[in-house]
C-alpha cells in the first residue's frame, strides 16, 4: 500500500485500537482480579467452616494431639496451611510449625475479626514464615459459645499466579482483537483509497486529453458520488471539446464555402465579359442575351452577399433584437401574397389555416418576415408543380406556433440535423439550379433563436417536410 491516506488511516486506526484495547484490558483485569480474589476468599471461607465442623469435637475436648494430627492431614489434603487457635489466641495446632513454639495469635487481624464477627481476612507478611500470605479465619461456635478459630493461609504468590493466568488470557484476547481490527482497517482503508487512486488516474488522463476511461468504482457513498461527478464532468468536457472542434470545422468550411460561392458567379461573369469583348459586341442580339446572363449572376452575387450580411448582422446583434407588437397572421398573409407569382407559375396552392384568434407577439417584424419568406420559399422550391402547401398558425398560451408543411421531395434523416448549417444543401446541383445558396434555414434559425423561440424540422423522403416555428409572445 503506497498511498499516504491509507497509511494515515491505518495508523490512526491502529492507534485507536491499541488505546481501546489497553483501557479495556486495564479495567477488565481489575474487575477480574477483584472477582477472583473474592472467589478465593469465599472458597477458603467455606472450607474453613468445614474444617471447623470436623475439628469441633477435638476442640471441645481440647485434645491437642488429635487436633495437631487432623490439622496436618487436612492441610495436606487442601494444600494450604491451617492454624487452629483457641478463644484466647493460643495456638492449638498448626500444619506449618510446632504449636508449642508459636506465640499467641490473639493480635492477628484476621483472628480478631473472626472472633468478633465470625469471619476475618487479611493479607500481610507472615511472622512465622516470612513471606506474603493471604489469611482467612472463621470462628468455630458450639452451643455454649465460641470454641476457637480456624485459620487458613495461602502464599500470596500462589494467588497472584492464578491471577496472572487470567491476565494472560485477557491479553491474548486483546492481541487477537487487535489483529482482527487491523486487518479490517487494512481492507476498509483499501476500499477507500483504491477508488481515490482510480479517480486520480482518470483525472490525469483527462488532463492529457484522453477521455477513453471512466471511473468504474461505484460505491453508494460520497466517493461514489465523486466518481459519478467525475464521469459526468469528463463527458461534458468531451462534448464541449467536440463542439468546439465542430464549430472550428464549420468556420473553416464557411470560409471555403463563401469563397467558392462567390467565385463561381464571378468566373462566369468574367467569362461572358471576355466573350463580349472579343466578338459578341457586334452581334447585338447575342450581346443582349449575354448581358442578361451577366446581370442574373450579378444578382445572385448580390443575393449571397445580402444573406451573408444578414447573418453577420444577426450574429452581432443577437442580444439586441428590437421588438415591437406584430400580428403574425397579417405578416404571413403578406408573405404569401408576395409569393403569388411563384405559386401561380408552378400551379401550386397554398392554404393558411388558423387555430385560435390571437396571433399577436412582440418581435422584430422585418426579421420574422424573413423567416417565413425563407420557409415558404423552400416549400415552393422543393415541391413539385401543382403541389399543395399548408401554413397553419396555432394560438398557444404564451406563444404562437407556425407550421409550414409541403408535400415535396423531403429530406433523408441523415441530412436533417445539418440543413440549418450555413451553405448546407442536400442536393447541391438541384438547389443551385433553383437559385439557392444554403443560407435560408441558417438565417431562419438564427432569427428564431434570437427571439427566444424554437424551430424544428421533420421530413419524410418523397412525402414532404414540416418546419414548425414557435415564437414566444414577449
Ligand atoms: N421544404 C423542403 N423540402 C425539401 N428539402 C428542403 C426543404 N427545405 C430545405 N430543404 C433542403 O435543405 C437545404 C438547405 O435549405 P436552405 O433554405 O438553408 O438553403 P437553400 O434553399 O438551398 O438556399 P437559400 O435558402 O439560401 O436560397 C436545401 O438545399 C434543401 O436541400
Ligand atoms: Mg431556402
Short mmCIF file of C-alpha atoms and ligand atoms in Angstrom, two decimals:
data_model
loop_
_atom_site.label_atom_id
_atom_site.label_comp_id
_atom_site.label_asym_id
_atom_site.label_seq_id
_atom_site.Cartn_x
_atom_site.Cartn_y
_atom_site.Cartn_z
CA UNK A 1 0.00 0.00 0.00
CA UNK A 2 1.79 3.12 -1.24
CA UNK A 3 -0.93 5.64 -0.65
CA UNK A 4 -0.35 8.11 2.14
CA UNK A 5 -4.03 8.43 3.03
CA UNK A 6 -4.16 4.69 3.56
CA UNK A 7 -1.21 4.88 5.93
CA UNK A 8 -2.71 7.77 7.85
CA UNK A 9 -5.98 5.95 8.12
CA UNK A 10 -4.38 2.69 9.13
CA UNK A 11 -2.07 4.41 11.63
CA UNK A 12 -4.96 6.25 13.27
CA UNK A 13 -6.97 3.06 13.39
CA UNK A 14 -4.17 1.02 14.97
CA UNK A 15 -3.52 3.80 17.48
CA UNK A 16 -7.20 3.95 18.45
CA UNK A 17 -7.46 0.17 18.63
CA UNK A 18 -4.43 -0.07 20.87
CA UNK A 19 -5.76 2.61 23.21
CA UNK A 20 -9.18 0.97 23.32
CA UNK A 21 -7.69 -2.47 23.94
CA UNK A 22 -5.33 -1.12 26.59
CA UNK A 23 -8.05 0.72 28.51
CA UNK A 24 -10.43 -2.21 28.20
CA UNK A 25 -7.72 -4.61 29.30
CA UNK A 26 -6.93 -2.49 32.30
CA UNK A 27 -10.50 -2.34 33.58
CA UNK A 28 -11.33 -5.92 32.74
CA UNK A 29 -8.21 -7.11 34.56
CA UNK A 30 -9.01 -5.04 37.64
CA UNK A 31 -12.53 -6.32 37.73
CA UNK A 32 -11.42 -9.89 37.15
CA UNK A 33 -8.83 -9.72 39.88
CA UNK A 34 -11.37 -8.43 42.40
CA UNK A 35 -13.79 -11.08 41.34
CA UNK A 36 -11.15 -13.79 41.54
CA UNK A 37 -9.92 -12.72 44.97
CA UNK A 38 -13.47 -12.68 46.17
CA UNK A 39 -13.98 -16.21 44.86
CA UNK A 40 -10.79 -17.44 46.56
CA UNK A 41 -11.87 -15.89 49.85
CA UNK A 42 -15.32 -17.44 49.59
CA UNK A 43 -13.88 -20.82 48.84
CA UNK A 44 -11.37 -20.64 51.66
CA UNK A 45 -14.11 -19.46 53.99
CA UNK A 46 -16.42 -22.37 53.22
CA UNK A 47 -13.53 -24.84 53.51
CA UNK A 48 -12.55 -23.34 56.85
CA UNK A 49 -16.13 -23.74 58.07
CA UNK A 50 -15.98 -27.40 57.08
CA UNK A 51 -12.66 -27.90 58.82
CA UNK A 52 -14.17 -26.21 61.89
CA UNK A 53 -17.01 -28.74 61.84
CA UNK A 54 -14.53 -31.59 61.54
CA UNK A 55 -12.42 -30.31 64.44
CA UNK A 56 -15.35 -29.30 66.67
CA UNK A 57 -15.22 -32.41 68.78
CA UNK A 58 -11.46 -32.21 69.34
CA UNK A 59 -11.75 -28.51 70.17
CA UNK A 60 -14.44 -29.22 72.72
CA UNK A 61 -12.20 -31.88 74.29
CA UNK A 62 -9.07 -29.72 73.90
CA UNK A 63 -7.34 -32.86 72.62
CA UNK A 64 -4.15 -31.25 71.36
CA UNK A 65 -2.59 -34.29 69.86
CA UNK A 66 -5.64 -35.14 67.80
CA UNK A 67 -6.00 -31.51 66.75
CA UNK A 68 -2.43 -31.36 65.51
CA UNK A 69 -2.71 -34.64 63.66
CA UNK A 70 -6.02 -33.75 61.91
CA UNK A 71 -4.73 -30.30 61.12
CA UNK A 72 -1.76 -31.80 59.36
CA UNK A 73 -3.89 -34.27 57.36
CA UNK A 74 -6.44 -31.63 56.31
CA UNK A 75 -3.74 -29.10 55.39
CA UNK A 76 -2.10 -31.73 53.29
CA UNK A 77 -5.37 -32.57 51.52
CA UNK A 78 -6.28 -28.93 50.90
CA UNK A 79 -2.72 -27.92 50.03
CA UNK A 80 -2.57 -24.91 52.34
CA UNK A 81 -1.51 -24.01 55.85
CA UNK A 82 -4.02 -24.46 58.64
CA UNK A 83 -3.75 -22.96 62.11
CA UNK A 84 -6.13 -23.74 64.98
CA UNK A 85 -6.38 -21.14 67.75
CA UNK A 86 -8.44 -21.15 70.96
CA UNK A 87 -10.55 -18.22 72.13
CA UNK A 88 -7.60 -16.68 73.98
CA UNK A 89 -5.38 -16.74 70.88
CA UNK A 90 -3.27 -19.67 71.96
CA UNK A 91 -2.20 -21.85 69.02
CA UNK A 92 -3.59 -25.38 69.46
CA UNK A 93 -2.47 -26.82 66.16
CA UNK A 94 -0.57 -25.69 63.07
CA UNK A 95 0.35 -27.51 59.91
CA UNK A 96 3.43 -25.33 59.26
CA UNK A 97 5.19 -25.26 62.65
CA UNK A 98 5.20 -26.82 66.09
CA UNK A 99 2.40 -25.01 68.03
CA UNK A 100 4.31 -25.08 71.31
CA UNK A 101 6.99 -22.90 69.69
CA UNK A 102 4.47 -20.32 68.43
CA UNK A 103 3.46 -17.15 70.27
CA UNK A 104 -0.05 -16.02 70.99
CA UNK A 105 -2.10 -15.21 67.90
CA UNK A 106 -4.71 -13.05 69.57
CA UNK A 107 -3.36 -9.84 68.00
CA UNK A 108 -3.61 -11.17 64.42
CA UNK A 109 -6.04 -9.02 62.43
CA UNK A 110 -7.98 -11.85 60.81
CA UNK A 111 -8.32 -13.65 64.16
CA UNK A 112 -9.60 -10.53 65.95
CA UNK A 113 -12.12 -10.03 63.13
CA UNK A 114 -13.19 -13.68 63.20
CA UNK A 115 -13.71 -13.62 66.95
CA UNK A 116 -15.85 -10.54 66.58
CA UNK A 117 -17.91 -11.24 63.51
CA UNK A 118 -17.34 -14.91 62.70
CA UNK A 119 -15.16 -14.20 59.66
CA UNK A 120 -11.95 -12.31 59.06
CA UNK A 121 -9.28 -11.97 56.47
CA UNK A 122 -6.04 -10.08 55.80
CA UNK A 123 -3.03 -10.04 53.53
CA UNK A 124 0.38 -9.42 55.07
CA UNK A 125 3.82 -10.96 55.53
CA UNK A 126 3.73 -14.00 57.79
CA UNK A 127 5.60 -13.56 61.08
CA UNK A 128 6.22 -17.25 61.20
CA UNK A 129 7.17 -17.92 57.55
CA UNK A 130 8.46 -14.54 56.48
CA UNK A 131 6.68 -14.03 53.13
CA UNK A 132 3.36 -12.51 51.96
CA UNK A 133 0.32 -14.57 52.78
CA UNK A 134 -3.40 -14.35 52.37
CA UNK A 135 -5.20 -15.26 55.61
CA UNK A 136 -8.80 -16.29 56.06
CA UNK A 137 -10.20 -17.10 59.53
CA UNK A 138 -13.58 -18.41 60.77
CA UNK A 139 -14.89 -18.78 64.27
CA UNK A 140 -15.99 -22.26 65.39
CA UNK A 141 -19.12 -21.98 67.52
CA UNK A 142 -20.60 -24.53 69.88
CA UNK A 143 -23.93 -24.38 71.72
CA UNK A 144 -22.27 -22.85 74.74
CA UNK A 145 -20.23 -20.25 72.85
CA UNK A 146 -17.13 -19.99 70.62
CA UNK A 147 -14.61 -22.84 70.75
CA UNK A 148 -11.82 -21.18 68.81
CA UNK A 149 -10.75 -20.05 65.31
CA UNK A 150 -9.68 -21.98 62.24
CA UNK A 151 -7.30 -20.01 60.03
CA UNK A 152 -6.21 -20.80 56.50
CA UNK A 153 -3.12 -19.29 54.99
CA UNK A 154 -2.22 -19.28 51.34
CA UNK A 155 1.02 -17.81 49.96
CA UNK A 156 0.08 -14.69 48.04
CA UNK A 157 2.39 -15.74 45.20
CA UNK A 158 0.02 -18.63 44.57
CA UNK A 159 -2.97 -16.30 44.39
CA UNK A 160 -1.02 -13.98 42.13
CA UNK A 161 -0.01 -16.86 39.93
CA UNK A 162 -3.63 -17.72 39.34
CA UNK A 163 -4.49 -14.07 38.68
CA UNK A 164 -1.63 -13.85 36.20
CA UNK A 165 -3.09 -16.77 34.27
CA UNK A 166 -6.24 -14.72 33.90
CA UNK A 167 -4.24 -11.65 32.82
CA UNK A 168 -2.56 -13.73 30.17
CA UNK A 169 -5.89 -14.96 28.80
CA UNK A 170 -7.23 -11.41 28.63
CA UNK A 171 -4.05 -10.22 26.92
CA UNK A 172 -4.23 -12.98 24.29
CA UNK A 173 -7.83 -11.94 23.61
CA UNK A 174 -6.67 -8.35 23.21
CA UNK A 175 -3.95 -9.35 20.77
CA UNK A 176 -6.38 -11.37 18.68
CA UNK A 177 -8.83 -8.42 18.72
CA UNK A 178 -6.07 -6.04 17.65
CA UNK A 179 -5.00 -8.29 14.79
CA UNK A 180 -8.61 -8.60 13.60
CA UNK A 181 -9.17 -4.83 13.92
CA UNK A 182 -6.01 -4.02 11.97
CA UNK A 183 -6.93 -6.49 9.22
CA UNK A 184 -10.38 -4.96 8.93
CA UNK A 185 -8.83 -1.47 8.93
CA UNK A 186 -6.49 -2.51 6.14
CA UNK A 187 -9.33 -3.63 3.92
CA UNK A 188 -11.51 -0.65 4.78
CA UNK A 189 -8.70 1.78 4.03
CA UNK A 190 -8.01 -0.04 0.79
CA UNK A 191 -11.65 0.17 -0.18
CA UNK A 192 -11.40 3.94 0.33
CA UNK A 193 -8.07 4.59 -1.30
CA UNK A 194 -8.37 2.36 -4.33
CA UNK A 195 -11.29 4.36 -5.83
CA UNK A 196 -9.41 7.55 -5.00
CA UNK A 197 -6.39 6.23 -6.82
CA UNK A 198 -8.52 5.18 -9.77
CA UNK A 199 -10.11 8.62 -9.90
CA UNK A 200 -6.72 10.30 -9.76
CA UNK A 201 -5.57 8.21 -12.69
CA UNK A 202 -8.69 9.02 -14.71
CA UNK A 203 -8.33 12.72 -13.85
CA UNK A 204 -4.70 12.64 -15.01
CA UNK A 205 -5.78 11.02 -18.26
CA UNK A 206 -8.42 13.70 -18.75
CA UNK A 207 -5.77 16.33 -18.17
CA UNK A 208 -3.84 14.72 -21.03
CA UNK A 209 -6.95 14.87 -23.21
CA UNK A 210 -7.64 11.15 -23.01
CA UNK A 211 -11.34 10.52 -22.33
CA UNK A 212 -11.25 6.81 -23.06
CA UNK A 213 -11.54 5.73 -19.42
CA UNK A 214 -14.34 6.18 -16.94
CA UNK A 215 -14.20 5.66 -13.19
CA UNK A 216 -15.61 2.18 -12.60
CA UNK A 217 -15.68 2.16 -8.78
CA UNK A 218 -19.29 2.75 -7.84
CA UNK A 219 -19.85 2.70 -4.10
CA UNK A 220 -23.00 4.19 -2.65
CA UNK A 221 -21.31 6.92 -0.65
CA UNK A 222 -19.57 10.25 -1.11
CA UNK A 223 -16.80 8.52 -3.10
CA UNK A 224 -19.40 7.05 -5.45
CA UNK A 225 -20.90 10.50 -5.89
CA UNK A 226 -17.46 11.93 -6.58
CA UNK A 227 -16.83 9.21 -9.17
CA UNK A 228 -20.15 9.95 -10.83
CA UNK A 229 -19.40 13.68 -10.88
CA UNK A 230 -16.00 13.00 -12.38
CA UNK A 231 -17.52 10.83 -15.10
CA UNK A 232 -20.19 13.43 -15.79
CA UNK A 233 -17.56 16.17 -15.91
CA UNK A 234 -15.44 14.15 -18.34
CA UNK A 235 -18.44 13.57 -20.58
CA UNK A 236 -19.39 17.23 -20.53
CA UNK A 237 -15.82 18.24 -21.21
CA UNK A 238 -15.57 15.83 -24.09
CA UNK A 239 -18.83 17.14 -25.54
CA UNK A 240 -17.63 20.71 -25.22
CA UNK A 241 -14.34 19.91 -26.89
CA UNK A 242 -16.10 18.11 -29.71
CA UNK A 243 -18.45 21.04 -30.11
CA UNK A 244 -15.55 23.45 -30.26
CA UNK A 245 -13.85 21.29 -32.86
CA UNK A 246 -17.07 21.14 -34.87
CA UNK A 247 -17.51 24.87 -34.66
CA UNK A 248 -13.97 25.30 -35.82
CA UNK A 249 -14.64 23.00 -38.75
CA UNK A 250 -17.85 24.86 -39.57
CA UNK A 251 -15.96 28.12 -39.59
CA UNK A 252 -13.25 26.79 -41.90
CA UNK A 253 -15.90 25.24 -44.13
CA UNK A 254 -17.73 28.54 -44.07
CA UNK A 255 -14.77 30.49 -45.43
CA UNK A 256 -14.17 27.85 -48.10
CA UNK A 257 -17.86 27.84 -48.99
CA UNK A 258 -18.13 31.61 -49.19
CA UNK A 259 -15.10 31.79 -51.46
CA UNK A 260 -16.47 29.05 -53.63
CA UNK A 261 -19.98 30.52 -53.82
CA UNK A 262 -18.61 33.91 -54.77
CA UNK A 263 -16.05 32.56 -57.18
CA UNK A 264 -18.49 30.58 -59.34
CA UNK A 265 -20.65 33.51 -60.46
CA UNK A 266 -17.58 35.76 -60.71
CA UNK A 267 -15.81 33.31 -63.02
CA UNK A 268 -18.92 33.05 -65.16
CA UNK A 269 -19.33 36.85 -65.29
CA UNK A 270 -15.68 37.23 -66.27
CA UNK A 271 -16.06 34.60 -68.98
CA UNK A 272 -19.09 36.27 -70.52
CA UNK A 273 -17.49 39.71 -70.46
CA UNK A 274 -14.40 38.36 -72.22
CA UNK A 275 -16.56 36.74 -74.87
CA UNK A 276 -18.40 40.03 -75.29
CA UNK A 277 -15.13 41.87 -75.60
CA UNK A 278 -13.80 39.54 -78.24
CA UNK A 279 -16.65 39.15 -80.63
CA UNK A 280 -20.17 39.22 -79.34
CA UNK A 281 -20.33 43.03 -79.23
CA UNK A 282 -21.07 43.16 -82.97
CA UNK A 283 -23.91 40.74 -82.57
CA UNK A 284 -26.43 42.96 -80.80
CA UNK A 285 -28.94 40.21 -80.18
CA UNK A 286 -26.29 37.92 -78.73
CA UNK A 287 -24.79 40.72 -76.67
CA UNK A 288 -28.14 41.47 -75.05
CA UNK A 289 -28.54 37.81 -74.14
CA UNK A 290 -25.03 37.72 -72.61
CA UNK A 291 -25.64 40.88 -70.66
CA UNK A 292 -28.89 39.42 -69.30
CA UNK A 293 -26.94 36.36 -68.12
CA UNK A 294 -24.23 38.53 -66.57
CA UNK A 295 -26.93 40.52 -64.77
CA UNK A 296 -28.51 37.32 -63.47
CA UNK A 297 -25.19 36.19 -61.96
CA UNK A 298 -24.52 39.63 -60.56
CA UNK A 299 -27.94 39.48 -58.88
CA UNK A 300 -27.05 36.12 -57.48
CA UNK A 301 -23.78 37.51 -56.14
CA UNK A 302 -25.64 40.37 -54.61
CA UNK A 303 -28.14 37.98 -53.03
CA UNK A 304 -25.38 35.90 -51.48
CA UNK A 305 -23.67 38.98 -50.11
CA UNK A 306 -27.02 40.17 -48.73
CA UNK A 307 -27.57 36.85 -47.00
CA UNK A 308 -24.07 36.89 -45.57
CA UNK A 309 -24.55 40.42 -44.32
CA UNK A 310 -27.85 39.40 -42.73
CA UNK A 311 -26.12 36.51 -40.99
CA UNK A 312 -23.20 38.52 -39.66
CA UNK A 313 -25.54 41.29 -38.60
CA UNK A 314 -27.63 38.71 -36.77
CA UNK A 315 -24.59 37.37 -35.02
CA UNK A 316 -23.56 40.82 -33.94
CA UNK A 317 -26.99 41.91 -32.74
CA UNK A 318 -28.16 38.61 -31.33
CA UNK A 319 -28.96 40.12 -27.97
CA UNK A 320 -30.22 43.40 -29.31
CA UNK A 321 -33.37 42.39 -31.13
CA UNK A 322 -35.74 45.36 -31.16
CA UNK A 323 -39.19 44.05 -30.56
CA UNK A 324 -42.49 45.70 -31.31
CA UNK A 325 -46.04 44.42 -31.43
CA UNK A 326 -46.74 42.45 -34.57
CA UNK A 327 -49.57 40.26 -35.77
CA UNK A 328 -48.26 37.02 -37.24
CA UNK A 329 -51.47 36.39 -39.19
CA UNK A 330 -51.12 39.70 -41.08
CA UNK A 331 -47.41 39.07 -41.57
CA UNK A 332 -47.92 35.57 -43.02
CA UNK A 333 -50.69 36.83 -45.34
CA UNK A 334 -48.34 39.49 -46.65
CA UNK A 335 -45.55 36.99 -47.30
CA UNK A 336 -47.96 34.62 -49.07
CA UNK A 337 -49.15 37.49 -51.23
CA UNK A 338 -45.54 38.14 -52.21
CA UNK A 339 -45.19 34.56 -53.44
CA UNK A 340 -48.37 34.85 -55.59
CA UNK A 341 -46.45 34.87 -58.83
CA UNK A 342 -44.17 31.95 -57.92
CA UNK A 343 -47.14 29.86 -56.80
CA UNK A 344 -49.14 30.63 -59.95
CA UNK A 345 -46.27 29.78 -62.29
CA UNK A 346 -45.97 26.35 -60.66
CA UNK A 347 -49.71 25.89 -60.30
CA UNK A 348 -49.20 25.30 -56.58
CA UNK A 349 -51.82 26.01 -53.96
CA UNK A 350 -51.11 27.50 -50.54
CA UNK A 351 -53.67 27.42 -47.73
CA UNK A 352 -53.43 29.33 -44.48
CA UNK A 353 -55.17 27.65 -41.55
CA UNK A 354 -55.90 29.42 -38.28
CA UNK A 355 -56.23 27.62 -34.96
CA UNK A 356 -57.22 30.30 -32.48
CA UNK A 357 -57.68 34.03 -32.85
CA UNK A 358 -54.84 35.91 -31.16
CA UNK A 359 -51.55 35.75 -33.05
CA UNK A 360 -50.00 38.93 -31.73
CA UNK A 361 -46.39 38.74 -30.49
CA UNK A 362 -43.52 41.05 -29.63
CA UNK A 363 -40.94 40.69 -32.37
CA UNK A 364 -38.66 42.31 -34.90
CA UNK A 365 -41.14 42.35 -37.78
CA UNK A 366 -38.67 42.52 -40.68
CA UNK A 367 -36.63 39.62 -39.34
CA UNK A 368 -39.64 37.41 -38.66
CA UNK A 369 -40.84 38.18 -42.16
CA UNK A 370 -37.51 36.94 -43.46
CA UNK A 371 -38.05 33.64 -41.56
CA UNK A 372 -41.36 32.92 -43.27
CA UNK A 373 -40.08 34.09 -46.66
CA UNK A 374 -37.28 31.51 -46.36
CA UNK A 375 -39.58 28.70 -45.19
CA UNK A 376 -42.28 29.28 -47.79
CA UNK A 377 -39.61 29.75 -50.47
CA UNK A 378 -38.24 26.30 -49.60
CA UNK A 379 -41.72 24.75 -49.55
CA UNK A 380 -42.34 26.08 -53.04
CA UNK A 381 -38.87 25.23 -54.41
CA UNK A 382 -38.73 21.68 -53.11
CA UNK A 383 -42.29 20.67 -54.08
CA UNK A 384 -43.46 19.50 -57.48
CA UNK A 385 -45.73 21.57 -59.70
CA UNK A 386 -49.38 21.51 -58.65
CA UNK A 387 -48.30 20.61 -55.13
CA UNK A 388 -50.13 21.86 -52.07
CA UNK A 389 -48.59 23.85 -49.26
CA UNK A 390 -50.18 24.37 -45.89
CA UNK A 391 -49.33 27.12 -43.45
CA UNK A 392 -51.01 26.85 -40.06
CA UNK A 393 -50.98 29.26 -37.14
CA UNK A 394 -51.79 27.91 -33.70
CA UNK A 395 -52.51 30.03 -30.66
CA UNK A 396 -50.68 28.80 -27.55
CA UNK A 397 -50.90 30.19 -24.01
CA UNK A 398 -47.67 32.14 -24.18
CA UNK A 399 -46.60 31.64 -27.76
CA UNK A 400 -47.70 31.28 -31.35
CA UNK A 401 -46.73 28.28 -33.42
CA UNK A 402 -46.46 28.49 -37.19
CA UNK A 403 -46.08 25.35 -39.30
CA UNK A 404 -45.12 25.28 -42.94
CA UNK A 405 -45.95 21.94 -44.49
CA UNK A 406 -45.32 20.77 -48.03
CA UNK A 407 -45.76 17.54 -49.95
CA UNK A 408 -42.43 17.79 -51.72
CA UNK A 409 -39.26 15.77 -52.14
CA UNK A 410 -38.50 15.52 -48.43
CA UNK A 411 -35.10 15.16 -46.74
CA UNK A 412 -33.27 12.00 -45.72
CA UNK A 413 -32.81 11.56 -41.98
CA UNK A 414 -29.04 11.83 -42.13
CA UNK A 415 -29.29 15.34 -43.58
CA UNK A 416 -31.97 16.63 -41.22
CA UNK A 417 -29.56 17.69 -38.48
CA UNK A 418 -27.40 19.63 -40.85
CA UNK A 419 -29.85 21.62 -43.01
CA UNK A 420 -29.57 24.53 -40.58
CA UNK A 421 -25.83 24.82 -41.22
CA UNK A 422 -24.67 27.55 -43.50
CA UNK A 423 -24.30 26.54 -47.15
CA UNK A 424 -25.56 23.06 -46.38
CA UNK A 425 -27.61 21.78 -49.26
CA UNK A 426 -28.89 18.26 -49.57
CA UNK A 427 -28.76 18.17 -53.34
CA UNK A 428 -26.19 20.78 -54.30
CA UNK A 429 -26.81 20.78 -58.06
CA UNK A 430 -30.55 20.91 -57.71
CA UNK A 431 -30.54 23.61 -55.08
CA UNK A 432 -28.15 25.76 -57.04
CA UNK A 433 -30.21 25.33 -60.14
CA UNK A 434 -33.15 26.62 -58.11
CA UNK A 435 -31.04 29.61 -57.09
CA UNK A 436 -30.29 28.51 -53.52
CA UNK A 437 -27.09 29.03 -51.58
CA UNK A 438 -27.96 27.01 -48.47
CA UNK A 439 -28.22 30.01 -46.18
CA UNK A 440 -32.01 30.30 -45.86
CA UNK A 441 -32.61 27.87 -42.98
CA UNK A 442 -29.46 29.03 -41.18
CA UNK A 443 -30.74 32.58 -41.20
CA UNK A 444 -34.23 31.47 -40.12
CA UNK A 445 -32.85 29.53 -37.17
CA UNK A 446 -30.68 32.43 -36.07
CA UNK A 447 -33.63 34.81 -36.07
CA UNK A 448 -35.95 32.41 -34.24
CA UNK A 449 -33.37 31.67 -31.53
CA UNK A 450 -32.61 35.38 -31.13
CA UNK A 451 -36.33 35.83 -30.35
CA UNK A 452 -36.18 33.09 -27.73
CA UNK A 453 -38.20 30.74 -29.93
CA UNK A 454 -37.75 27.26 -31.32
CA UNK A 455 -37.50 25.84 -34.82
CA UNK A 456 -37.88 22.20 -35.75
CA UNK A 457 -37.85 20.25 -38.97
CA UNK A 458 -39.46 16.89 -39.68
CA UNK A 459 -39.37 15.22 -43.03
CA UNK A 460 -40.02 12.03 -44.87
CA UNK A 461 -38.43 11.36 -48.20
CA UNK A 462 -40.84 11.79 -51.14
CA UNK A 463 -43.66 12.57 -48.71
CA UNK A 464 -42.91 16.08 -47.62
CA UNK A 465 -41.48 18.33 -44.99
CA UNK A 466 -42.84 20.22 -41.99
CA UNK A 467 -40.98 23.10 -40.40
CA UNK A 468 -42.51 24.42 -37.21
CA UNK A 469 -41.59 27.67 -35.55
CA UNK A 470 -42.70 28.59 -32.05
CA UNK A 471 -42.32 32.21 -31.04
CA UNK A 472 -42.93 33.45 -27.53
CA UNK A 473 -45.40 36.31 -27.18
CA UNK A 474 -42.98 38.50 -25.25
N1 LIG B 1 -39.14 22.09 -47.66
C1 LIG B 1 -38.06 21.39 -48.03
N2 LIG B 1 -38.18 20.22 -48.70
C2 LIG B 1 -37.08 19.52 -49.04
N3 LIG B 1 -35.80 19.92 -48.81
C3 LIG B 1 -35.62 21.09 -48.17
C4 LIG B 1 -36.72 21.88 -47.75
N4 LIG B 1 -36.23 22.98 -47.12
C5 LIG B 1 -34.87 22.85 -47.16
N5 LIG B 1 -34.51 21.75 -47.77
C6 LIG B 1 -33.14 21.27 -48.02
O1 LIG B 1 -32.30 21.94 -47.06
C7 LIG B 1 -31.27 22.64 -47.75
C8 LIG B 1 -30.98 23.91 -47.01
O2 LIG B 1 -32.07 24.81 -47.10
P1 LIG B 1 -31.80 26.34 -47.12
O3 LIG B 1 -33.12 27.04 -47.20
O4 LIG B 1 -30.93 26.65 -45.98
O5 LIG B 1 -30.96 26.54 -48.44
P2 LIG B 1 -31.42 26.70 -49.95
O6 LIG B 1 -32.88 26.68 -50.01
O7 LIG B 1 -30.68 25.64 -50.69
O8 LIG B 1 -30.80 28.09 -50.32
P3 LIG B 1 -31.37 29.53 -49.92
O9 LIG B 1 -32.49 29.31 -48.99
O10 LIG B 1 -30.19 30.19 -49.28
O11 LIG B 1 -31.75 30.17 -51.15
C9 LIG B 1 -31.80 22.85 -49.13
O12 LIG B 1 -30.72 22.94 -50.04
C10 LIG B 1 -32.63 21.59 -49.38
O13 LIG B 1 -31.80 20.57 -49.81
MG1 LIG B 2 -34.04 28.07 -48.79
#
